[in-house]
GROMACS .gro file of N, CA and C in nm:
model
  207
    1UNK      N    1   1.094   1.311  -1.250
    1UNK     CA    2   1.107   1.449  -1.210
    1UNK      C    3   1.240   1.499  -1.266
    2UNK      N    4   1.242   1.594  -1.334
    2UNK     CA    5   1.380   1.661  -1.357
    2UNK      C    6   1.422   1.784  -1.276
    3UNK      N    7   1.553   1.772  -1.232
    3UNK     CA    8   1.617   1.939  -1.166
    3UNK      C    9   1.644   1.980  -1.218
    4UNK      N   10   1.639   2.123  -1.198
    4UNK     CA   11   1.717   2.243  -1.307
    4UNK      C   12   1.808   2.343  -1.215
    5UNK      N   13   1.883   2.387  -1.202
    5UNK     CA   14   1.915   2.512  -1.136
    5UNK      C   15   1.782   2.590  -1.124
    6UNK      N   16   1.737   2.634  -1.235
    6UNK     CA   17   1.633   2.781  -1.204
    6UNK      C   18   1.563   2.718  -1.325
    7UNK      N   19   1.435   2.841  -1.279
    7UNK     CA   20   1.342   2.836  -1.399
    7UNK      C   21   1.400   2.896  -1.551
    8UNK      N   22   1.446   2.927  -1.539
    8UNK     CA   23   1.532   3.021  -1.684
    8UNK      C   24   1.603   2.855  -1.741
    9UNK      N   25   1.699   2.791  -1.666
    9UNK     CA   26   1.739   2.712  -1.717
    9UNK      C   27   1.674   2.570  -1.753
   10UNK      N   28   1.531   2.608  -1.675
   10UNK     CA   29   1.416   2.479  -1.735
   10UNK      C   30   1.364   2.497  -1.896
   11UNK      N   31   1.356   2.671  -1.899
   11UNK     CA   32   1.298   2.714  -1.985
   11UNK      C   33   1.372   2.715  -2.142
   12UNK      N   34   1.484   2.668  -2.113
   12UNK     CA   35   1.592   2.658  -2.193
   12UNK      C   36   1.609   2.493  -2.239
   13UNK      N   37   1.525   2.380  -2.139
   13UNK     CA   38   1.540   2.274  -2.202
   13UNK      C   39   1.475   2.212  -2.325
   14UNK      N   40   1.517   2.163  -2.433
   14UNK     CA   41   1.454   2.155  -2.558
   14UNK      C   42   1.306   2.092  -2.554
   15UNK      N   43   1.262   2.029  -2.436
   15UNK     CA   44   1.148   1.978  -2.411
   15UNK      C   45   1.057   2.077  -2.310
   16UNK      N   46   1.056   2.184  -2.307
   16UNK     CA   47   1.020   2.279  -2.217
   16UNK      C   48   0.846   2.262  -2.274
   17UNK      N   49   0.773   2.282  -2.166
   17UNK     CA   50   0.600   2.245  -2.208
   17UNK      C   51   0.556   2.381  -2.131
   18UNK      N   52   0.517   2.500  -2.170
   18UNK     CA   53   0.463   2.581  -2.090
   18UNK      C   54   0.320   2.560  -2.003
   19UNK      N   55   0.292   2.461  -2.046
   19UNK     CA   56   0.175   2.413  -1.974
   19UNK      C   57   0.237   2.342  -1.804
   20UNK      N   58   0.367   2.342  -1.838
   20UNK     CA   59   0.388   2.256  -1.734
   20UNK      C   60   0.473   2.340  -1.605
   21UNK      N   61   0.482   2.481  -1.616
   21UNK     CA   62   0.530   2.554  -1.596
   21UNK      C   63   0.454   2.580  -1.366
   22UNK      N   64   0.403   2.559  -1.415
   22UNK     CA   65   0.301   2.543  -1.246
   22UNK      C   66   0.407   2.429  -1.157
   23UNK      N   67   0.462   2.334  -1.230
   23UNK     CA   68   0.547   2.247  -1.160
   23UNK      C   69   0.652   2.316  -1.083
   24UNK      N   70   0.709   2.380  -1.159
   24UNK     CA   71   0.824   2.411  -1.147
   24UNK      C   72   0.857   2.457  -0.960
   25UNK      N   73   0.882   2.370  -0.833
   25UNK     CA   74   0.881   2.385  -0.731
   25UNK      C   75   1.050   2.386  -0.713
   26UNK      N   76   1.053   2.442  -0.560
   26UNK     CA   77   1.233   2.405  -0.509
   26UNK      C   78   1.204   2.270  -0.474
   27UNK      N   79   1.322   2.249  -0.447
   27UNK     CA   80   1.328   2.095  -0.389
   27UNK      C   81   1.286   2.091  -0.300
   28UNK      N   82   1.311   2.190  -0.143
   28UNK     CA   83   1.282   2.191  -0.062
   28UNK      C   84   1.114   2.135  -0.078
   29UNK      N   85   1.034   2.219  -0.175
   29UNK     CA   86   0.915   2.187  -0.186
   29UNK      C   87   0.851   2.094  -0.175
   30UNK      N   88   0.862   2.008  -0.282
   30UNK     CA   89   0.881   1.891  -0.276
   30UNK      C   90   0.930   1.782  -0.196
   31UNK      N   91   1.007   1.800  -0.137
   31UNK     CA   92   1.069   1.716   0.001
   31UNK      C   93   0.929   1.700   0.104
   32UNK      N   94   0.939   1.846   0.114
   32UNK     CA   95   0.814   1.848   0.204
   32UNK      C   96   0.630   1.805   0.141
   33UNK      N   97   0.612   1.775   0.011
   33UNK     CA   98   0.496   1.744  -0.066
   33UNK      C   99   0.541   1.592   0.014
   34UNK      N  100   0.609   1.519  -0.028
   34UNK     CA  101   0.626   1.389  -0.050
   34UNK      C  102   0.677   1.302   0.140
   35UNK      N  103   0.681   1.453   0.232
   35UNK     CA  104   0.654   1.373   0.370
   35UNK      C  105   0.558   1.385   0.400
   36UNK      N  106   0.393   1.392   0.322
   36UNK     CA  107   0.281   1.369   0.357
   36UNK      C  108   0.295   1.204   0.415
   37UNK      N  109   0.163   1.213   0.527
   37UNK     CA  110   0.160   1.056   0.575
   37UNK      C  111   0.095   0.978   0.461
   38UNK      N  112   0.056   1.031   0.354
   38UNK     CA  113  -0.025   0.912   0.196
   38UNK      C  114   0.122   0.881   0.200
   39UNK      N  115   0.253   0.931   0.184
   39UNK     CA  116   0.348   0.866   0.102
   39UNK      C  117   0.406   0.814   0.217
   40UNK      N  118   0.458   0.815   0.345
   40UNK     CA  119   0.523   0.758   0.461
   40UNK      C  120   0.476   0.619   0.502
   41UNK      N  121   0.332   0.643   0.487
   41UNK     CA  122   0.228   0.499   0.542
   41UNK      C  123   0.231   0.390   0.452
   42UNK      N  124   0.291   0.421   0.334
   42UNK     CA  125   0.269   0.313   0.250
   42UNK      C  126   0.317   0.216   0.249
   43UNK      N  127   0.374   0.149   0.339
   43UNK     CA  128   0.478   0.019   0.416
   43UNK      C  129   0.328  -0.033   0.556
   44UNK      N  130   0.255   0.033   0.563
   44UNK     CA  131   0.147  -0.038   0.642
   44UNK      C  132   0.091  -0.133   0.576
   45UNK      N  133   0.050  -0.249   0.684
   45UNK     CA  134   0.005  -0.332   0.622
   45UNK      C  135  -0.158  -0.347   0.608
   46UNK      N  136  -0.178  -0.253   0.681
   46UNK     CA  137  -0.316  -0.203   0.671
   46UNK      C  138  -0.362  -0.053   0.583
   47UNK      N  139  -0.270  -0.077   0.485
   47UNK     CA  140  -0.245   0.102   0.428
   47UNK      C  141  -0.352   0.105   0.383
   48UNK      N  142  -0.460   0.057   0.303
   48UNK     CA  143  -0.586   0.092   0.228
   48UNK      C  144  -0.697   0.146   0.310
   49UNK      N  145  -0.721   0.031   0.447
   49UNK     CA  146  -0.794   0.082   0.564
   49UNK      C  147  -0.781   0.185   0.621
   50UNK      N  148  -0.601   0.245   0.683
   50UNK     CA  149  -0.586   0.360   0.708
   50UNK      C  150  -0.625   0.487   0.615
   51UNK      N  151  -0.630   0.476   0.488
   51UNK     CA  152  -0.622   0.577   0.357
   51UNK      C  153  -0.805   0.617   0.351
   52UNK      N  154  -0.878   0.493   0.389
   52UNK     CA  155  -0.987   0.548   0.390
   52UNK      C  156  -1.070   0.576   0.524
   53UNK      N  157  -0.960   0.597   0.635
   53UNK     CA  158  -1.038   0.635   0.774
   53UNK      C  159  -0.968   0.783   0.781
   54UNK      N  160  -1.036   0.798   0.896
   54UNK     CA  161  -1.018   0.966   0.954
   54UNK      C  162  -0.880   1.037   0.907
   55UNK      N  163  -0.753   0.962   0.961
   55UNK     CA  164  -0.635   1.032   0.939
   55UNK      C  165  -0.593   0.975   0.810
   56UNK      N  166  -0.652   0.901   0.730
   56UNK     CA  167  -0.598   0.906   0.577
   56UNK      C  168  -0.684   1.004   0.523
   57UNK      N  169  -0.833   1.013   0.526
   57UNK     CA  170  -0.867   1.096   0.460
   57UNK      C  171  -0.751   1.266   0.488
   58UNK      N  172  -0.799   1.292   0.588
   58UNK     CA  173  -0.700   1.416   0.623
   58UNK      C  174  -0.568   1.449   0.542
   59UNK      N  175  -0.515   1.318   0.570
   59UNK     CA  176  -0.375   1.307   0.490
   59UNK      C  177  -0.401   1.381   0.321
   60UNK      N  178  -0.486   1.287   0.273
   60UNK     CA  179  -0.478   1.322   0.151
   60UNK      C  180  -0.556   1.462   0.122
   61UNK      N  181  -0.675   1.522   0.226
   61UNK     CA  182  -0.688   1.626   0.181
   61UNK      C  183  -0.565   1.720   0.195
   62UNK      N  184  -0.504   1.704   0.283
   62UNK     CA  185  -0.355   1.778   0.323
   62UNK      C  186  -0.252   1.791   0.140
   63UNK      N  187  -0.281   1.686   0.134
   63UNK     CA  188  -0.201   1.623   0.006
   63UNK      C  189  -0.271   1.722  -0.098
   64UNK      N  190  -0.398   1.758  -0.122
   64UNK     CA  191  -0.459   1.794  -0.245
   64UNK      C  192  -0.401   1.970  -0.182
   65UNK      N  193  -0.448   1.985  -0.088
   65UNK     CA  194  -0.428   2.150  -0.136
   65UNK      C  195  -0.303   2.181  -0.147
   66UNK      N  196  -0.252   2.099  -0.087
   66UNK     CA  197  -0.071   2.167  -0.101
   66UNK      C  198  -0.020   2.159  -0.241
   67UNK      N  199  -0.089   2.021  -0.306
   67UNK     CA  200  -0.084   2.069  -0.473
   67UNK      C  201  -0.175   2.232  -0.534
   68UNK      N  202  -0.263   2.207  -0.469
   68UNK     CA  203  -0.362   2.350  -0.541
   68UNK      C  204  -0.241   2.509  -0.516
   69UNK      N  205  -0.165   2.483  -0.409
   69UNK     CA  206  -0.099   2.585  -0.392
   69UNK      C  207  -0.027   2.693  -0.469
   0.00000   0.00000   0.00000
């Protein structure tokens, strides 16, 4: 993942991909993408079982739209 100050100064990096331009979140954002329970649970030792019952599924649909956002 790279930080930038702003989008202006992403847009200014010599590797700039306008395709990739949808990324471009605050941190804050992201902080909060990545305290989904898919990424917290993953120290269970039952993480695969949880991922495919009730509150993993959830989790990860939680997980997909907050990307679609």
């Amino acid at each position: 993942m790279n930080l930038f100050r702003s989008e202006q100064h992403a847009q200014q990096w010599k590797d700039w991909d306008q395709e990739m331009a949808s990324t471009l979140r605050p941190v804050e954002w992201w902080i909060e993408t990545f305290r989904n329970p898919i990424f917290r649970n993953r120290n269970r030792p039952d993480y695969l079982t949880w991922l495919t019952g009730e509150s993993g599924i959830s989790a990860t649909a939680a997980f997909h739209d907050r990307l679609q956002q």
